[in-house]
Coordinates of N, CA and C in Angstrom, one line a residue:
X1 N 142.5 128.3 48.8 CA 143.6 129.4 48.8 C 144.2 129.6 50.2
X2 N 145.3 129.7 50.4 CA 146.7 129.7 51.4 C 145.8 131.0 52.0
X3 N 146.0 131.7 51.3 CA 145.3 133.4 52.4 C 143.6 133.2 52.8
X4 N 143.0 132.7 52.6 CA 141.7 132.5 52.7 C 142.0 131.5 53.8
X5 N 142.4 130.4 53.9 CA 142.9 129.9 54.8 C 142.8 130.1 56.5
X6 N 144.2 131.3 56.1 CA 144.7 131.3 57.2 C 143.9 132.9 57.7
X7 N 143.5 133.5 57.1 CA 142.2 134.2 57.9 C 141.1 133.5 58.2
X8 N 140.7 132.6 57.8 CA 139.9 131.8 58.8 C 140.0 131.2 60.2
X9 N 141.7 130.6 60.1 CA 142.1 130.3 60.6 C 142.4 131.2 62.4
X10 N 142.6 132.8 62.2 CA 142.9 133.9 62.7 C 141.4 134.0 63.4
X11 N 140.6 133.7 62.7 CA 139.1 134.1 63.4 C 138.8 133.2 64.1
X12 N 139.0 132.0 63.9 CA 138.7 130.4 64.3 C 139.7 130.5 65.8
X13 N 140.8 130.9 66.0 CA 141.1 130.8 67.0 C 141.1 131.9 68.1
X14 N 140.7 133.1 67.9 CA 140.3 134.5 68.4 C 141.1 134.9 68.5
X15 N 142.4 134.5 69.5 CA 143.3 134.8 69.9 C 144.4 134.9 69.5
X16 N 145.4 135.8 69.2 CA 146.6 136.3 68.6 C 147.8 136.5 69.6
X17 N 148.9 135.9 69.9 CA 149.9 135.5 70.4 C 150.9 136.7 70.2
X18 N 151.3 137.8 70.9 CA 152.4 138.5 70.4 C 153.7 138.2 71.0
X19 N 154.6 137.9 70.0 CA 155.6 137.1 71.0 C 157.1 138.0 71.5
X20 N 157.5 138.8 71.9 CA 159.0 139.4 72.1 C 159.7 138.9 73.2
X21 N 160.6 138.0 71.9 CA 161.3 137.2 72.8 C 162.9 138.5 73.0
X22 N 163.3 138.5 74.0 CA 164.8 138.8 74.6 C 166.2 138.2 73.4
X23 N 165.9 137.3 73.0 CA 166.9 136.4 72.2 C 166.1 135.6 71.6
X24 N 166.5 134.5 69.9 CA 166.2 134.0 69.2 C 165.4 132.7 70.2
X25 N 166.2 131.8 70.9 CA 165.6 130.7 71.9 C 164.6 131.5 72.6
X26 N 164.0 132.5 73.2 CA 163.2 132.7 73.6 C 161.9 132.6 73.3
X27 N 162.4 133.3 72.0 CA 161.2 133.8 71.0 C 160.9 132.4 70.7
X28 N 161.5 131.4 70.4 CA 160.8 130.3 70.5 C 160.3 129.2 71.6
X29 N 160.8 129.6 72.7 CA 160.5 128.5 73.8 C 158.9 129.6 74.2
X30 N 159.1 130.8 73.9 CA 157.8 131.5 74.6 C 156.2 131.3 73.5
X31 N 156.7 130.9 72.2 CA 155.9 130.1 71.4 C 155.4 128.8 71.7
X32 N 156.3 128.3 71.9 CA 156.3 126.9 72.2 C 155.2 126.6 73.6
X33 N 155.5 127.6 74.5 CA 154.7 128.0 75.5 C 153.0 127.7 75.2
X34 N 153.0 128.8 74.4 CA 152.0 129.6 74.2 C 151.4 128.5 73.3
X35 N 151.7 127.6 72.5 CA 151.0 127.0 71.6 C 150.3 125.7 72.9
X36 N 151.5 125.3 73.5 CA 151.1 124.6 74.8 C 150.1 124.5 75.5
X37 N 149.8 125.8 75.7 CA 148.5 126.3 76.3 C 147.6 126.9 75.9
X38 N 147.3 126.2 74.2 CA 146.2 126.3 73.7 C 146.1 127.2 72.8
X39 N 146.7 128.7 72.8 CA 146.9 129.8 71.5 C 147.5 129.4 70.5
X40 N 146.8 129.1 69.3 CA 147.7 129.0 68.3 C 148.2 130.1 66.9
X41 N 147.4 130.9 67.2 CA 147.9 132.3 66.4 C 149.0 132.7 66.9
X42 N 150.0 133.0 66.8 CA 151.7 133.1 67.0 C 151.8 134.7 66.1
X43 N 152.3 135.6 66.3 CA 152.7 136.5 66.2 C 154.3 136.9 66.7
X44 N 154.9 136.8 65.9 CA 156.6 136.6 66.4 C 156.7 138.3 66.1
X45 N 157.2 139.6 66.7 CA 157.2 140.4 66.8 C 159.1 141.0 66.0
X46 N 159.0 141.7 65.3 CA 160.5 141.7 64.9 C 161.2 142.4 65.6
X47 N 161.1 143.0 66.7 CA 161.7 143.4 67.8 C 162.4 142.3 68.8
X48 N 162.0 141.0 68.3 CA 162.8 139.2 68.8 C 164.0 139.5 67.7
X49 N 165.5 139.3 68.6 CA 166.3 139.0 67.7 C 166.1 138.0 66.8
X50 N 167.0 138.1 65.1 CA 166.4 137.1 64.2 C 165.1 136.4 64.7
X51 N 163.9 137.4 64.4 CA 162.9 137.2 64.1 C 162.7 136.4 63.0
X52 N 163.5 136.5 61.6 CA 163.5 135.9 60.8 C 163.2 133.8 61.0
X53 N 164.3 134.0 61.3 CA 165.1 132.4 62.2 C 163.4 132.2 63.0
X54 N 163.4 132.9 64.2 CA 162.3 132.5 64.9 C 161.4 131.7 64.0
X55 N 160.5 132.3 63.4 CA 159.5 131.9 62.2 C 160.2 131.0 61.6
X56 N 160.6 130.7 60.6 CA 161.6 129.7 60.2 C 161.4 128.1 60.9
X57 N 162.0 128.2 62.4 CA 161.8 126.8 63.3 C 160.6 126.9 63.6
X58 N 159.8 127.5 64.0 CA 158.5 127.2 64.3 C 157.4 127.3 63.0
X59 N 157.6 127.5 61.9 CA 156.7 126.8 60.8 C 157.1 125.2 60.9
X60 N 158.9 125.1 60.8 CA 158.9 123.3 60.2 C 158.4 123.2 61.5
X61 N 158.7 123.4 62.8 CA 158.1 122.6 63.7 C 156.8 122.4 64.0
X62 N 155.8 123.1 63.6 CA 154.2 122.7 63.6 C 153.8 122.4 62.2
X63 N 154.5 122.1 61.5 CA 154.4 121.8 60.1 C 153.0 120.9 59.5
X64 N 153.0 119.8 60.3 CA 152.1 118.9 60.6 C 150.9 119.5 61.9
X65 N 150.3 120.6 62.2 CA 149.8 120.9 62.7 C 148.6 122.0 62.5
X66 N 148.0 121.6 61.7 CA 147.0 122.5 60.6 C 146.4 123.5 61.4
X67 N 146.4 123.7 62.4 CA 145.8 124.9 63.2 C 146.6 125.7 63.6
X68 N 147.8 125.6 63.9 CA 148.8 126.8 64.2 C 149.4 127.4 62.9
X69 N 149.0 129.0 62.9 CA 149.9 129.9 61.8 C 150.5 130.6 62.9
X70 N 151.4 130.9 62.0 CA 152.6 132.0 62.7 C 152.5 133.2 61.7
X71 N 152.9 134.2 62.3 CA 152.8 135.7 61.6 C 154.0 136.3 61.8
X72 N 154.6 137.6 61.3 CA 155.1 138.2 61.9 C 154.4 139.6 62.4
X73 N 155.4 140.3 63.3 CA 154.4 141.8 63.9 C 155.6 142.5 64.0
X74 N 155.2 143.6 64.2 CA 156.2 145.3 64.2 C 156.6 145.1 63.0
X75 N 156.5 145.0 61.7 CA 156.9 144.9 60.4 C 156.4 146.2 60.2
X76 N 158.3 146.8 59.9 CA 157.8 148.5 59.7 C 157.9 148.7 58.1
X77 N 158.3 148.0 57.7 CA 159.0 148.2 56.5 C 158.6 147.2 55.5
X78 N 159.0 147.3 53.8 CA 158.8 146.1 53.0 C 159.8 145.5 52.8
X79 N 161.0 145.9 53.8 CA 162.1 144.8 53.4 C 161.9 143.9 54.2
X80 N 161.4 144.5 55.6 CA 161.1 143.7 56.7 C 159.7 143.1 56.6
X81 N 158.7 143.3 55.5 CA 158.0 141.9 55.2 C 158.1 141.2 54.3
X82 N 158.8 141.3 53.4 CA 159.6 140.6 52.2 C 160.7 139.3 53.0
X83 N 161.1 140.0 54.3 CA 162.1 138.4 55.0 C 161.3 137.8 56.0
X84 N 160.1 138.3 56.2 CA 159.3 137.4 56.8 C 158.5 136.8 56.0
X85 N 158.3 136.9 54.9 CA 157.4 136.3 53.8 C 158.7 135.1 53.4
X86 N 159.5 135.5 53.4 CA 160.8 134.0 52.9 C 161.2 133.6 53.5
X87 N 160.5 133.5 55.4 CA 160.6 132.9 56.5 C 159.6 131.9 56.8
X88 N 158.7 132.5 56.2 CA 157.2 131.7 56.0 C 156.0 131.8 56.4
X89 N 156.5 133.1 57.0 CA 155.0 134.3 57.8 C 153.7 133.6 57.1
X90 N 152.6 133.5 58.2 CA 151.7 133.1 57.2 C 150.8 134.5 57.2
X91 N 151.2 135.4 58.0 CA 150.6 136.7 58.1 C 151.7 137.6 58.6
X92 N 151.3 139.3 58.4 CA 151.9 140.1 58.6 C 151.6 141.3 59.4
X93 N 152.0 141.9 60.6 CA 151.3 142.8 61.1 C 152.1 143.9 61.4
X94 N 151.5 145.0 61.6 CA 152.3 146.2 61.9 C 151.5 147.2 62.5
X95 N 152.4 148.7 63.3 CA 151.4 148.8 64.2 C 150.9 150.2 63.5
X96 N 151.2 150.2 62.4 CA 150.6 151.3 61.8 C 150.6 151.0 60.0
X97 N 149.6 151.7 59.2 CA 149.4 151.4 57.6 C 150.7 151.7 57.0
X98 N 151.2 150.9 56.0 CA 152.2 151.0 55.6 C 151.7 150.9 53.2
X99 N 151.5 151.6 52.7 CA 151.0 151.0 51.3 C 152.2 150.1 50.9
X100 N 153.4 150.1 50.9 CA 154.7 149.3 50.5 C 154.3 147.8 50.8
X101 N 153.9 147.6 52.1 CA 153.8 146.4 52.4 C 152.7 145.9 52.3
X102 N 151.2 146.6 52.2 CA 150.2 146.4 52.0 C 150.0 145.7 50.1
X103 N 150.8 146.4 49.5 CA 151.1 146.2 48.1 C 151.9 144.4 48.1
X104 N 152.9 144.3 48.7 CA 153.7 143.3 48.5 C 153.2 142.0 49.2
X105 N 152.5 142.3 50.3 CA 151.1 141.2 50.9 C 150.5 140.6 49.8
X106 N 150.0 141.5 49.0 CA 148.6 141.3 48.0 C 149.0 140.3 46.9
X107 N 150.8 140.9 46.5 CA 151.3 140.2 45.8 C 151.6 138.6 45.8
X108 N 152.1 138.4 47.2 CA 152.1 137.2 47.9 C 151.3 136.7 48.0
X109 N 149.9 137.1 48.4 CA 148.7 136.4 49.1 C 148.8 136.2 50.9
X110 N 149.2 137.3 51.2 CA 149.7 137.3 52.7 C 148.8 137.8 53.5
X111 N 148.0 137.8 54.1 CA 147.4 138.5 54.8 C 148.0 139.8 55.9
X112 N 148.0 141.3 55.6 CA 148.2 142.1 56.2 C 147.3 142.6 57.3
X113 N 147.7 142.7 58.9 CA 146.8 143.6 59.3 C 147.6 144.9 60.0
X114 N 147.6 145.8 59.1 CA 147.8 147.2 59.7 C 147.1 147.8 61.2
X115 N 148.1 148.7 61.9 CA 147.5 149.2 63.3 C 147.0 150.4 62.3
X116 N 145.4 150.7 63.1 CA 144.6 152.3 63.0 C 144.0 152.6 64.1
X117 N 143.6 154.1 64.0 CA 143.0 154.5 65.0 C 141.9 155.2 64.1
X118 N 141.6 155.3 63.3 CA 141.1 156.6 62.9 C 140.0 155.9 61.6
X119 N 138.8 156.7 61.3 CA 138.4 156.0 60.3 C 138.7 155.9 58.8
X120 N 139.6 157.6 59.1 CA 140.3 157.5 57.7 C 141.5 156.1 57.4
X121 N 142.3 156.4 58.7 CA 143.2 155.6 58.1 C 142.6 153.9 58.0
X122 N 141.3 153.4 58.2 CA 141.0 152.4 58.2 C 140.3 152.5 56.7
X123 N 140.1 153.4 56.7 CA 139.0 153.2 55.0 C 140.6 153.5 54.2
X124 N 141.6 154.2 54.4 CA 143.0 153.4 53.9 C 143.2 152.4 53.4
X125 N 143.2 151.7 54.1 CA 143.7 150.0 54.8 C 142.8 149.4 54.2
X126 N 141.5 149.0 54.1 CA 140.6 148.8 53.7 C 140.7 148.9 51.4
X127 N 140.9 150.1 51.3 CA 141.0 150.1 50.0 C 142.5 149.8 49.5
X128 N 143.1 149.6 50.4 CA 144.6 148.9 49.7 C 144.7 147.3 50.1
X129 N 143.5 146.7 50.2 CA 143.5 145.5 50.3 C 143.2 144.7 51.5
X130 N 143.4 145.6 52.5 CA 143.3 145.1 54.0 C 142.5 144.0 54.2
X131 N 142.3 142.9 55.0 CA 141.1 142.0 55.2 C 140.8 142.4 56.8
X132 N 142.1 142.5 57.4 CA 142.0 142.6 59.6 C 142.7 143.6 59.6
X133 N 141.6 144.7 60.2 CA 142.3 146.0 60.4 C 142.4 145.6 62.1
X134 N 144.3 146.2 62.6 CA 144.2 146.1 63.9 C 144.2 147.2 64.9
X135 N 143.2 147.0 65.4 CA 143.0 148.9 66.9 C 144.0 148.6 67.5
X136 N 145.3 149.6 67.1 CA 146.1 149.7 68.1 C 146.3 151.3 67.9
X137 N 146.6 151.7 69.5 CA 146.7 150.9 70.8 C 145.3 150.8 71.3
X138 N 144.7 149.0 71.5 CA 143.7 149.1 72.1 C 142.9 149.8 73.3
X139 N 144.0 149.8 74.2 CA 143.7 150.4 75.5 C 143.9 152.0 75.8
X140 N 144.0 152.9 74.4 CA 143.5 154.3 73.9 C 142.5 154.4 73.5
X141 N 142.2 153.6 72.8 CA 140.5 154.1 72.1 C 139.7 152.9 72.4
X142 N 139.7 151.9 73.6 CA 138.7 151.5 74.1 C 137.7 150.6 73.4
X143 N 137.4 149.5 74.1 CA 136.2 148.4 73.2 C 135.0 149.2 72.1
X144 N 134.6 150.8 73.1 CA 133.5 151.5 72.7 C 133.7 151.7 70.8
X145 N 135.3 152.1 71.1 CA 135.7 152.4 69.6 C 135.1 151.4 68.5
X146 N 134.9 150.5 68.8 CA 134.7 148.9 67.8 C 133.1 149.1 67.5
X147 N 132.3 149.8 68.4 CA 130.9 149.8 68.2 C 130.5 151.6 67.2
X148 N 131.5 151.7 67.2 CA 131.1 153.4 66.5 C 132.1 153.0 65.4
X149 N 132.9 151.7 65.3 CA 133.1 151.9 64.1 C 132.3 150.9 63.2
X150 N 132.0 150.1 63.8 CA 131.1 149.1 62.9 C 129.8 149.8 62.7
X151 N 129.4 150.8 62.9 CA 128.0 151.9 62.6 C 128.4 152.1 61.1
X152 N 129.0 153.1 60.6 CA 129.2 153.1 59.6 C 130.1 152.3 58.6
X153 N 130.9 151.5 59.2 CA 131.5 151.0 58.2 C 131.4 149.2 58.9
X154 N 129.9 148.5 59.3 CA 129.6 147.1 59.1 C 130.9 145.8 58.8
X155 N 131.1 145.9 57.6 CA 131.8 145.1 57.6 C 133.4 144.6 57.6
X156 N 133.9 145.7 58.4 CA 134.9 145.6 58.6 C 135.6 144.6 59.8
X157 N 136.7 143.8 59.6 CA 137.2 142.8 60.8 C 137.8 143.5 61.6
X158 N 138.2 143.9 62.8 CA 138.9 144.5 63.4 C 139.4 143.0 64.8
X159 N 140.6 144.0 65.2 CA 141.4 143.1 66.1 C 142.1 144.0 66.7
X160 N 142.0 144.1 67.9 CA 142.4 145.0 69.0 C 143.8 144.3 69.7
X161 N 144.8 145.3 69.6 CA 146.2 144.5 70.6 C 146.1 145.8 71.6
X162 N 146.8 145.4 72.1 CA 146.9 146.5 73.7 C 146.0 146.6 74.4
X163 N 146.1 146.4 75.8 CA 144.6 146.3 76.6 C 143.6 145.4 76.9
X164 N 143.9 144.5 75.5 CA 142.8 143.4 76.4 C 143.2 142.4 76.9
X165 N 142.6 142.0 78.2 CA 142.8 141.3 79.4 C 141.7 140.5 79.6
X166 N 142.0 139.4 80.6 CA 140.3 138.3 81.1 C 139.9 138.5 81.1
X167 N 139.5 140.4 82.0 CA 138.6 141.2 82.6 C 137.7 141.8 81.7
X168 N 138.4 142.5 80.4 CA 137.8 143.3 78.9 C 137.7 142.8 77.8
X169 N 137.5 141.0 77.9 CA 137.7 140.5 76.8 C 136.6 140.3 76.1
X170 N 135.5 140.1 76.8 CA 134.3 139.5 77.0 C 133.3 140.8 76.2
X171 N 133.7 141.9 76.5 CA 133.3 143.2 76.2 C 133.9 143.8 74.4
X172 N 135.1 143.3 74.2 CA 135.6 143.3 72.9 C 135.2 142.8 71.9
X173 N 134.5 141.3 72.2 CA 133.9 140.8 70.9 C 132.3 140.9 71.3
X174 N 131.8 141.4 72.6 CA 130.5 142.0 72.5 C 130.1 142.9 71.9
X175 N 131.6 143.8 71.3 CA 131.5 144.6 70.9 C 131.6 144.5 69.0
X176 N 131.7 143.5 68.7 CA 132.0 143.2 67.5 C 133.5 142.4 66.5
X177 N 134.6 142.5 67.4 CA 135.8 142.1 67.1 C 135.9 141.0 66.8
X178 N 136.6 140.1 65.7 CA 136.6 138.8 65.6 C 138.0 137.9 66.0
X179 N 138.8 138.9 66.8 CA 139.9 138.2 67.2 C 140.6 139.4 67.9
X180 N 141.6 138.9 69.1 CA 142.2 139.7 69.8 C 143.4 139.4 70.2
X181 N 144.3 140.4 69.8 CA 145.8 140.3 70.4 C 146.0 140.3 71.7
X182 N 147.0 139.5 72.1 CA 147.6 139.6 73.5 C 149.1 139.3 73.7
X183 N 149.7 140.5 74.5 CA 150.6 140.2 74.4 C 151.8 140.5 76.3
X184 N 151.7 141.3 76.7 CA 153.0 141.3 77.9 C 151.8 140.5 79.5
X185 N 151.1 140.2 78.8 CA 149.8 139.9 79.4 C 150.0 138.1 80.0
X186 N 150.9 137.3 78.9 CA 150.8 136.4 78.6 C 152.3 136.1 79.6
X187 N 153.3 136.7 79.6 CA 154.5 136.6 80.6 C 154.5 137.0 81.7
X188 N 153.1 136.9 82.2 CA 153.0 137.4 84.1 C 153.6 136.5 84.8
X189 N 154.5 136.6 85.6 CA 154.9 135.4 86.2 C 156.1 134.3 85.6
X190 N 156.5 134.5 85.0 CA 157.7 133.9 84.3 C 159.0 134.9 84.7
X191 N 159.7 133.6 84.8 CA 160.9 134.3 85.7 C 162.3 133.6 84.4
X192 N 163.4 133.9 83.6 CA 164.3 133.2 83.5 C 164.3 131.7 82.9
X193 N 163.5 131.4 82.0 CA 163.7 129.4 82.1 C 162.4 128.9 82.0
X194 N 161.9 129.4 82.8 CA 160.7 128.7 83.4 C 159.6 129.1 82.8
X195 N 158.9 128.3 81.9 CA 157.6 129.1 80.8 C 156.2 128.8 81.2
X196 N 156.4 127.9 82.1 CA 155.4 127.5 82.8 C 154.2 128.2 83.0
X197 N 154.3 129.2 83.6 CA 153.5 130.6 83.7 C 153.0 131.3 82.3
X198 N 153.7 131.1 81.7 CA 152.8 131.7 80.1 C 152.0 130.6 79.7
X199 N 152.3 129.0 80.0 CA 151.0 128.1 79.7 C 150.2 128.0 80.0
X200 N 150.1 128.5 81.5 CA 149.4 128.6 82.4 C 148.0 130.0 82.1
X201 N 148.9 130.7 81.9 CA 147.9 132.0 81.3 C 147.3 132.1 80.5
X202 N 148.1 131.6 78.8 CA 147.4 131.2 78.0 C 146.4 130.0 77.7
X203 N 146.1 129.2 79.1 CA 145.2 128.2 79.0 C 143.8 129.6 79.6
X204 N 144.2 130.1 80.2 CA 143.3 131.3 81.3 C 142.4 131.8 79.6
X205 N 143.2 132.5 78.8 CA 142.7 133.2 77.7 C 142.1 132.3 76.9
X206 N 142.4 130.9 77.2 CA 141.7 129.9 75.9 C 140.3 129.7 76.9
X207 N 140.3 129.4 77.7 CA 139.3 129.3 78.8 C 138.0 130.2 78.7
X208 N 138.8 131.6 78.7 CA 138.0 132.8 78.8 C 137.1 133.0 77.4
X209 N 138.2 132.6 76.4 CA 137.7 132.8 75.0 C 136.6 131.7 74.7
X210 N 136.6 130.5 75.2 CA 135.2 129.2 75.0 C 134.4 129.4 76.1
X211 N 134.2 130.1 76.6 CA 133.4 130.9 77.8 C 132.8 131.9 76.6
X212 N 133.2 132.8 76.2 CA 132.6 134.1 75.6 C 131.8 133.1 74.1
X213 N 132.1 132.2 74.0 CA 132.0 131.9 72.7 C 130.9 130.2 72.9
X214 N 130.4 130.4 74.5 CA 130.0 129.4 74.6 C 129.5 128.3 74.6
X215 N 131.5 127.8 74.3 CA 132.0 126.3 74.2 C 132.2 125.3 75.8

């Protein structure tokens, strides 16, 4: 199954790619980057002009490359994951529970992961289908959050965006997490053109990640 899949696939590579590109070519040369240097979970953020488009060229283009999914993220709405589902999202994320789109995921076979903070809104998320609930904003409620939530509610996936870095990473899946977002973290050093610096960084996070996972 396509969705069983590509949540494996999401855990298998830890790391989640958030991409906001400036313009359409961005959003994909900064993918392009980023797959470069090792991340292959891609998260195209709809805040990238034609986000749509984005996803689109970078499915046929790793087509042939069974380890790279692409997702979309900031998906506030279900119109806006209904055109990333006919873009070819192989997942969908948003930075807060949405039931519209959590419904039209289920339909598809799409993997949703809604942003929460709270355990209500996770036991939410959780009974409307959820598989990866994501802690956002990570760097509000802290790695500690992941260990007081797995107490009572064990088997839940969680995936933290905001906040984690080389420094906190190591600490996040000590803490239980099976995969982490990263995102303005990944453009340090990139100027205009030059992507060099996002390969370079995202080899740092692949690095860091077979270190914690020690490969």
């Amino acid at each position: 199954m396509k969705k069983v899949k590509t949540l494996s696939m999401l855990e298998e590579n830890g790391l989640v790619a958030v991409i906001r590109g400036n313009s359409k070519l961005e959003g994909i040369e900064l993918s392009k980057a980023v797959v470069t240097g090792g991340i292959t979970s891609i998260e195209v953020a709809y805040t990238t002009p034609e986000a749509s488009g984005v996803i689109s060229v970078l499915k046929e283009m790793y087509q042939d490359n069974p380890t790279v999914v692409i997702g979309a993220g900031t998906v506030l709405d279900e119109v806006t994951a209904r055109l990333s589902i006919l873009a070819g999202a192989d997942f969908v994320v948003s930075p807060s529970f949405d039931i519209e789109v959590a419904q039209l995921c289920n339909l598809y076979q799409v993997p949703y992961m809604p942003g929460c903070m709270t355990i209500t809104e996770i036991n939410t998320a959780l009974q409307a289908g959820v598989d990866i609930i994501k802690v956002f904003p990570g760097d509000i409620v802290g790695s500690q959050f992941i260990k007081n939530i797995k107490g009572p509610l064990p088997h839940v996936n969680l995936m933290p965006t905001g906040g984690v870095n080389l420094e906190n990473m190591a600490d996040w899946f000590e803490k239980g997490v099976i995969a982490v977002g990263i995102g303005g973290n990944l453009t340090v050093g990139m100027t205009p053109g030059d992507y060099r610096p996002v390969i370079s960084n995202s080899e740092k996070y692949v690095a860091k990640l077979n270190e914690i996972r020690g490969k």
